[in-house]
Short mmCIF file of C-alpha atoms in Angstrom, two decimals:
data_model
loop_
_atom_site.label_atom_id
_atom_site.label_comp_id
_atom_site.label_asym_id
_atom_site.label_seq_id
_atom_site.Cartn_x
_atom_site.Cartn_y
_atom_site.Cartn_z
CA GLY A 1 81.33 116.70 93.81
CA ALA A 2 80.77 113.02 93.74
CA GLY A 3 84.35 111.99 93.09
CA VAL A 4 87.96 112.84 94.13
CA SER A 5 88.93 116.19 92.82
CA GLN A 6 92.53 117.25 92.25
CA SER A 7 93.90 120.63 91.23
CA PRO A 8 95.66 121.94 89.28
CA ARG A 9 95.24 119.32 86.44
CA TYR A 10 98.63 120.49 84.95
CA LYS A 11 101.55 122.25 86.61
CA VAL A 12 104.68 123.47 84.89
CA ALA A 13 107.40 124.52 87.24
CA LYS A 14 110.98 125.77 86.88
CA ARG A 15 113.67 123.83 88.54
CA GLY A 16 113.96 125.05 92.15
CA GLN A 17 110.43 126.27 92.43
CA ASP A 18 108.10 125.06 95.20
CA VAL A 19 104.76 123.65 94.14
CA ALA A 20 101.55 122.70 96.05
CA LEU A 21 99.09 120.07 94.82
CA ARG A 22 95.56 119.88 96.22
CA CYS A 23 93.25 116.89 96.76
CA ASP A 24 89.53 117.05 97.65
CA PRO A 25 88.52 113.51 98.75
CA ILE A 26 85.05 112.08 98.52
CA SER A 27 83.02 113.47 101.49
CA GLY A 28 83.10 111.31 104.47
CA HIS A 29 86.13 109.23 103.34
CA VAL A 30 88.41 108.75 106.24
CA SER A 31 91.50 107.46 104.35
CA LEU A 32 93.51 109.52 101.83
CA PHE A 33 96.50 108.39 99.77
CA TRP A 34 99.00 110.01 97.49
CA TYR A 35 100.80 108.15 94.68
CA GLN A 36 103.40 109.20 92.11
CA GLN A 37 103.09 107.79 88.65
CA ALA A 38 106.09 108.24 86.23
CA LEU A 39 105.47 107.90 82.55
CA GLY A 40 104.86 104.33 81.49
CA GLN A 41 104.89 103.07 85.10
CA GLY A 42 102.35 102.06 87.71
CA PRO A 43 101.63 104.37 90.52
CA GLU A 44 103.93 104.26 93.50
CA PHE A 45 102.75 104.91 97.09
CA LEU A 46 103.87 108.14 98.76
CA THR A 47 101.93 108.59 101.89
CA TYR A 48 98.70 107.82 103.75
CA PHE A 49 96.34 109.74 106.06
CA GLN A 50 93.62 108.49 108.35
CA ASN A 51 91.57 111.65 109.09
CA GLU A 52 94.19 114.30 109.89
CA ALA A 53 96.87 111.75 111.05
CA GLN A 54 99.62 110.89 108.68
CA LEU A 55 100.16 107.24 109.43
CA ASP A 56 102.49 106.26 106.78
CA LYS A 57 104.96 108.53 104.92
CA SER A 58 107.53 105.89 104.07
CA GLY A 59 107.03 106.42 100.33
CA LEU A 60 107.95 110.11 100.22
CA PRO A 61 111.23 110.10 98.11
CA SER A 62 113.03 112.89 99.99
CA ASP A 63 112.54 115.53 102.59
CA ARG A 64 111.61 117.98 99.92
CA PHE A 65 108.19 116.21 99.76
CA PHE A 66 105.63 117.14 102.51
CA ALA A 67 101.94 116.31 102.77
CA GLU A 68 99.26 117.58 105.20
CA ARG A 69 95.57 117.07 105.86
CA PRO A 70 95.02 119.48 108.74
CA GLU A 71 91.24 119.20 109.17
CA GLY A 72 90.93 115.53 108.04
CA SER A 73 89.42 116.45 104.69
CA VAL A 74 91.37 118.40 102.00
CA SER A 75 95.08 117.41 101.54
CA THR A 76 97.96 119.26 100.02
CA LEU A 77 101.20 117.66 98.74
CA LYS A 78 103.98 120.13 98.71
CA ILE A 79 107.22 119.69 96.80
CA GLN A 80 110.05 122.07 97.63
CA ARG A 81 112.86 123.04 95.33
CA THR A 82 111.48 120.91 92.56
CA GLN A 83 113.86 118.92 90.35
CA GLN A 84 113.44 117.32 86.82
CA GLU A 85 113.03 113.86 88.44
CA ASP A 86 109.94 115.06 90.27
CA SER A 87 108.11 115.34 86.86
CA ALA A 88 105.23 112.72 87.04
CA VAL A 89 101.46 112.52 87.57
CA TYR A 90 100.52 112.74 91.25
CA LEU A 91 97.33 110.76 92.04
CA CYS A 92 95.25 111.16 95.07
CA ALA A 93 92.87 108.39 96.27
CA SER A 94 90.38 108.23 99.07
CA SER A 95 88.37 105.38 100.78
CA LEU A 96 85.78 105.01 103.45
CA ALA A 97 88.35 103.06 105.52
CA ARG A 98 91.72 101.56 105.02
CA ASP A 99 90.39 98.29 103.78
CA ASN A 100 87.87 99.56 101.23
CA ILE A 101 88.24 100.28 97.53
CA GLN A 102 90.36 103.32 96.85
CA TYR A 103 88.77 105.85 94.54
CA PHE A 104 91.21 107.87 92.46
CA GLY A 105 91.28 111.43 91.17
CA ALA A 106 92.35 112.34 87.67
CA GLY A 107 95.76 113.37 88.97
CA THR A 108 98.00 116.41 88.60
CA ARG A 109 100.64 116.24 85.85
CA LEU A 110 103.71 118.03 87.04
CA SER A 111 106.46 119.00 84.57
CA VAL A 112 109.60 120.46 86.02
CA LEU A 113 111.76 122.32 83.34
CA LYS B 1 109.54 94.10 99.59
CA GLN B 2 106.42 93.35 97.48
CA GLU B 3 106.93 93.37 93.68
CA VAL B 4 104.02 93.14 91.11
CA THR B 5 104.64 92.15 87.56
CA GLN B 6 102.14 92.22 84.74
CA ILE B 7 102.36 90.30 81.52
CA PRO B 8 102.01 91.22 78.65
CA ALA B 9 103.04 94.84 78.71
CA ALA B 10 100.94 95.46 75.62
CA LEU B 11 98.23 93.59 73.73
CA SER B 12 96.42 94.26 70.58
CA VAL B 13 93.39 92.10 69.65
CA PRO B 14 90.48 92.25 67.21
CA GLU B 15 86.93 93.15 68.53
CA GLY B 16 85.04 90.21 69.94
CA GLU B 17 88.09 88.17 71.18
CA ASN B 18 88.21 86.84 74.70
CA LEU B 19 91.51 87.69 76.43
CA VAL B 20 93.50 87.12 79.69
CA LEU B 21 95.75 89.51 81.47
CA ASN B 22 98.24 88.21 83.95
CA CYS B 23 99.49 89.59 87.30
CA SER B 24 102.02 88.05 89.61
CA PHE B 25 103.21 89.18 93.01
CA THR B 26 106.21 88.05 95.15
CA ASP B 27 104.81 88.23 98.69
CA SER B 28 101.64 86.10 99.10
CA ALA B 29 100.82 87.66 102.47
CA ILE B 30 98.19 90.07 101.00
CA TYR B 31 94.90 91.48 102.27
CA ASN B 32 93.39 91.89 98.84
CA LEU B 33 94.11 92.45 95.12
CA GLN B 34 92.49 95.06 92.90
CA TRP B 35 92.28 95.47 89.11
CA PHE B 36 92.10 98.93 87.79
CA ARG B 37 91.56 100.58 84.46
CA GLN B 38 93.31 103.76 83.41
CA ASP B 39 92.40 105.83 80.32
CA PRO B 40 94.82 108.28 78.90
CA GLY B 41 94.99 111.40 81.05
CA LYS B 42 92.53 110.09 83.48
CA GLY B 43 92.74 108.61 86.96
CA LEU B 44 92.21 104.93 87.89
CA THR B 45 88.90 103.25 87.88
CA SER B 46 88.50 100.28 90.22
CA LEU B 47 87.11 97.26 88.26
CA LEU B 48 87.33 94.36 90.72
CA LEU B 49 88.48 93.83 94.29
CA ILE B 50 89.26 90.31 95.49
CA GLN B 51 89.83 89.72 99.18
CA SER B 52 92.61 87.28 100.17
CA SER B 53 89.97 84.69 101.20
CA GLN B 54 88.22 84.73 97.83
CA ARG B 55 89.12 82.92 94.56
CA GLU B 56 87.35 85.09 92.06
CA GLN B 57 85.19 88.02 91.43
CA THR B 58 82.91 88.82 88.42
CA SER B 59 81.46 91.99 87.05
CA GLY B 60 79.73 91.86 83.63
CA ARG B 61 82.18 90.77 81.03
CA LEU B 62 85.12 90.83 83.50
CA ASN B 63 86.24 87.92 85.71
CA ALA B 64 89.24 88.08 88.07
CA SER B 65 90.74 85.14 89.78
CA LEU B 66 93.21 84.94 92.64
CA ASP B 67 95.61 82.19 93.50
CA LYS B 68 97.18 83.55 96.66
CA SER B 69 99.59 80.74 97.36
CA SER B 70 101.13 80.93 93.98
CA GLY B 71 101.08 84.69 93.90
CA ARG B 72 99.02 84.99 90.69
CA SER B 73 95.94 86.72 89.53
CA THR B 74 94.29 86.85 86.04
CA LEU B 75 91.78 89.25 84.55
CA TYR B 76 89.55 87.63 81.90
CA ILE B 77 87.67 89.95 79.54
CA ALA B 78 84.99 88.27 77.40
CA ALA B 79 83.90 89.44 74.02
CA SER B 80 86.25 92.48 73.95
CA GLN B 81 85.03 95.80 72.59
CA PRO B 82 86.91 98.89 71.31
CA GLY B 83 85.73 100.74 74.45
CA ASP B 84 87.83 98.30 76.47
CA SER B 85 91.04 99.86 75.10
CA ALA B 86 92.94 101.23 78.12
CA THR B 87 95.81 100.36 80.44
CA TYR B 88 94.96 97.72 83.00
CA LEU B 89 96.75 97.78 86.43
CA CYS B 90 96.90 95.15 89.05
CA ALA B 91 97.58 96.18 92.61
CA VAL B 92 97.99 94.38 95.90
CA ARG B 93 97.63 95.37 99.55
CA THR B 94 100.11 93.55 101.55
CA GLU B 95 100.03 92.64 105.21
CA GLY B 96 102.42 94.19 107.55
CA THR B 97 103.39 97.56 108.99
CA SER B 98 102.69 99.35 105.72
CA GLY B 99 99.45 97.60 105.11
CA SER B 100 97.87 100.81 103.92
CA ARG B 101 99.68 101.02 100.63
CA LEU B 102 98.79 99.54 97.31
CA THR B 103 101.69 98.12 95.27
CA PHE B 104 101.00 98.32 91.56
CA GLY B 105 102.32 96.49 88.50
CA GLU B 106 103.32 98.50 85.49
CA GLY B 107 100.19 97.77 83.59
CA THR B 108 99.07 96.06 80.39
CA GLN B 109 98.13 98.41 77.53
CA LEU B 110 95.20 96.87 75.79
CA THR B 111 94.08 97.91 72.24
CA VAL B 112 90.87 96.42 70.83
CA ASN B 113 90.60 96.92 67.11
CA PRO B 114 87.19 97.41 65.45
#
C-alpha cells in the first residue's frame, strides 16, 4: 500500500494478557517510530528504528514493552502482562530518513479490561 | 526536557473566519517543527514542516511561522471551512542524543461551524 499500515485497528485485552501490534511502514522508509497516545493527549515517543537497529528506546514505559524490526521493514510492538494504564492508541510512523517528514498510520486502539 | 504547549485547547468558529493556533516550546535547540492534523479515529497527517533555519512555511490556506529564539510557532488558517474541523497538533524535533523523537503538544480541537 501507499501509506503506513497498522494492525489490528482495535484490540481488547484482558489484564495480564500479552499483545502484539504490527506496523507496515511505507516501502523504502529507513526510519520507523512508535508513539503512544492517551485519550485527549498528544502522542508520546516510545522507540525509534533505523533499518533493523533500535537506536532509541528511551520512551518505553517499562520492561513489559518490547519492539523489534528484524528485517528492517515490518515492526512489532509487544506488550507483556498488559495493565489498564496501557490502554491507548499506539501510532506507528515512518520516514525516508531521520530528518524527514514522518508519515503516520491510523493506529491501533488498545483497551485493557 | 522539552515541553510543548498549545493554546487554546479548543476553538469553535463560524465558517469563513481567519484563525490562529499557538504553540510554544521550552527548549529552543530544535531541528524542526511540524504541524499535524488528526481526525477522529485516524492517524496524523503532516500539514507543514518548518526547519530551524526557516521563519515560515505556506501551503494553500495554511501558514505556519516559527520564532525559534522565543520558542513559539503559530498556525494561521485563512477562510476556515467545516472540513477544517479536526485536532491540530504541534511537534518539535529537539537537538541532542534523542534527536530522533518528536515531542508533541496536547493539541487544539478546532470546530468550524457552517
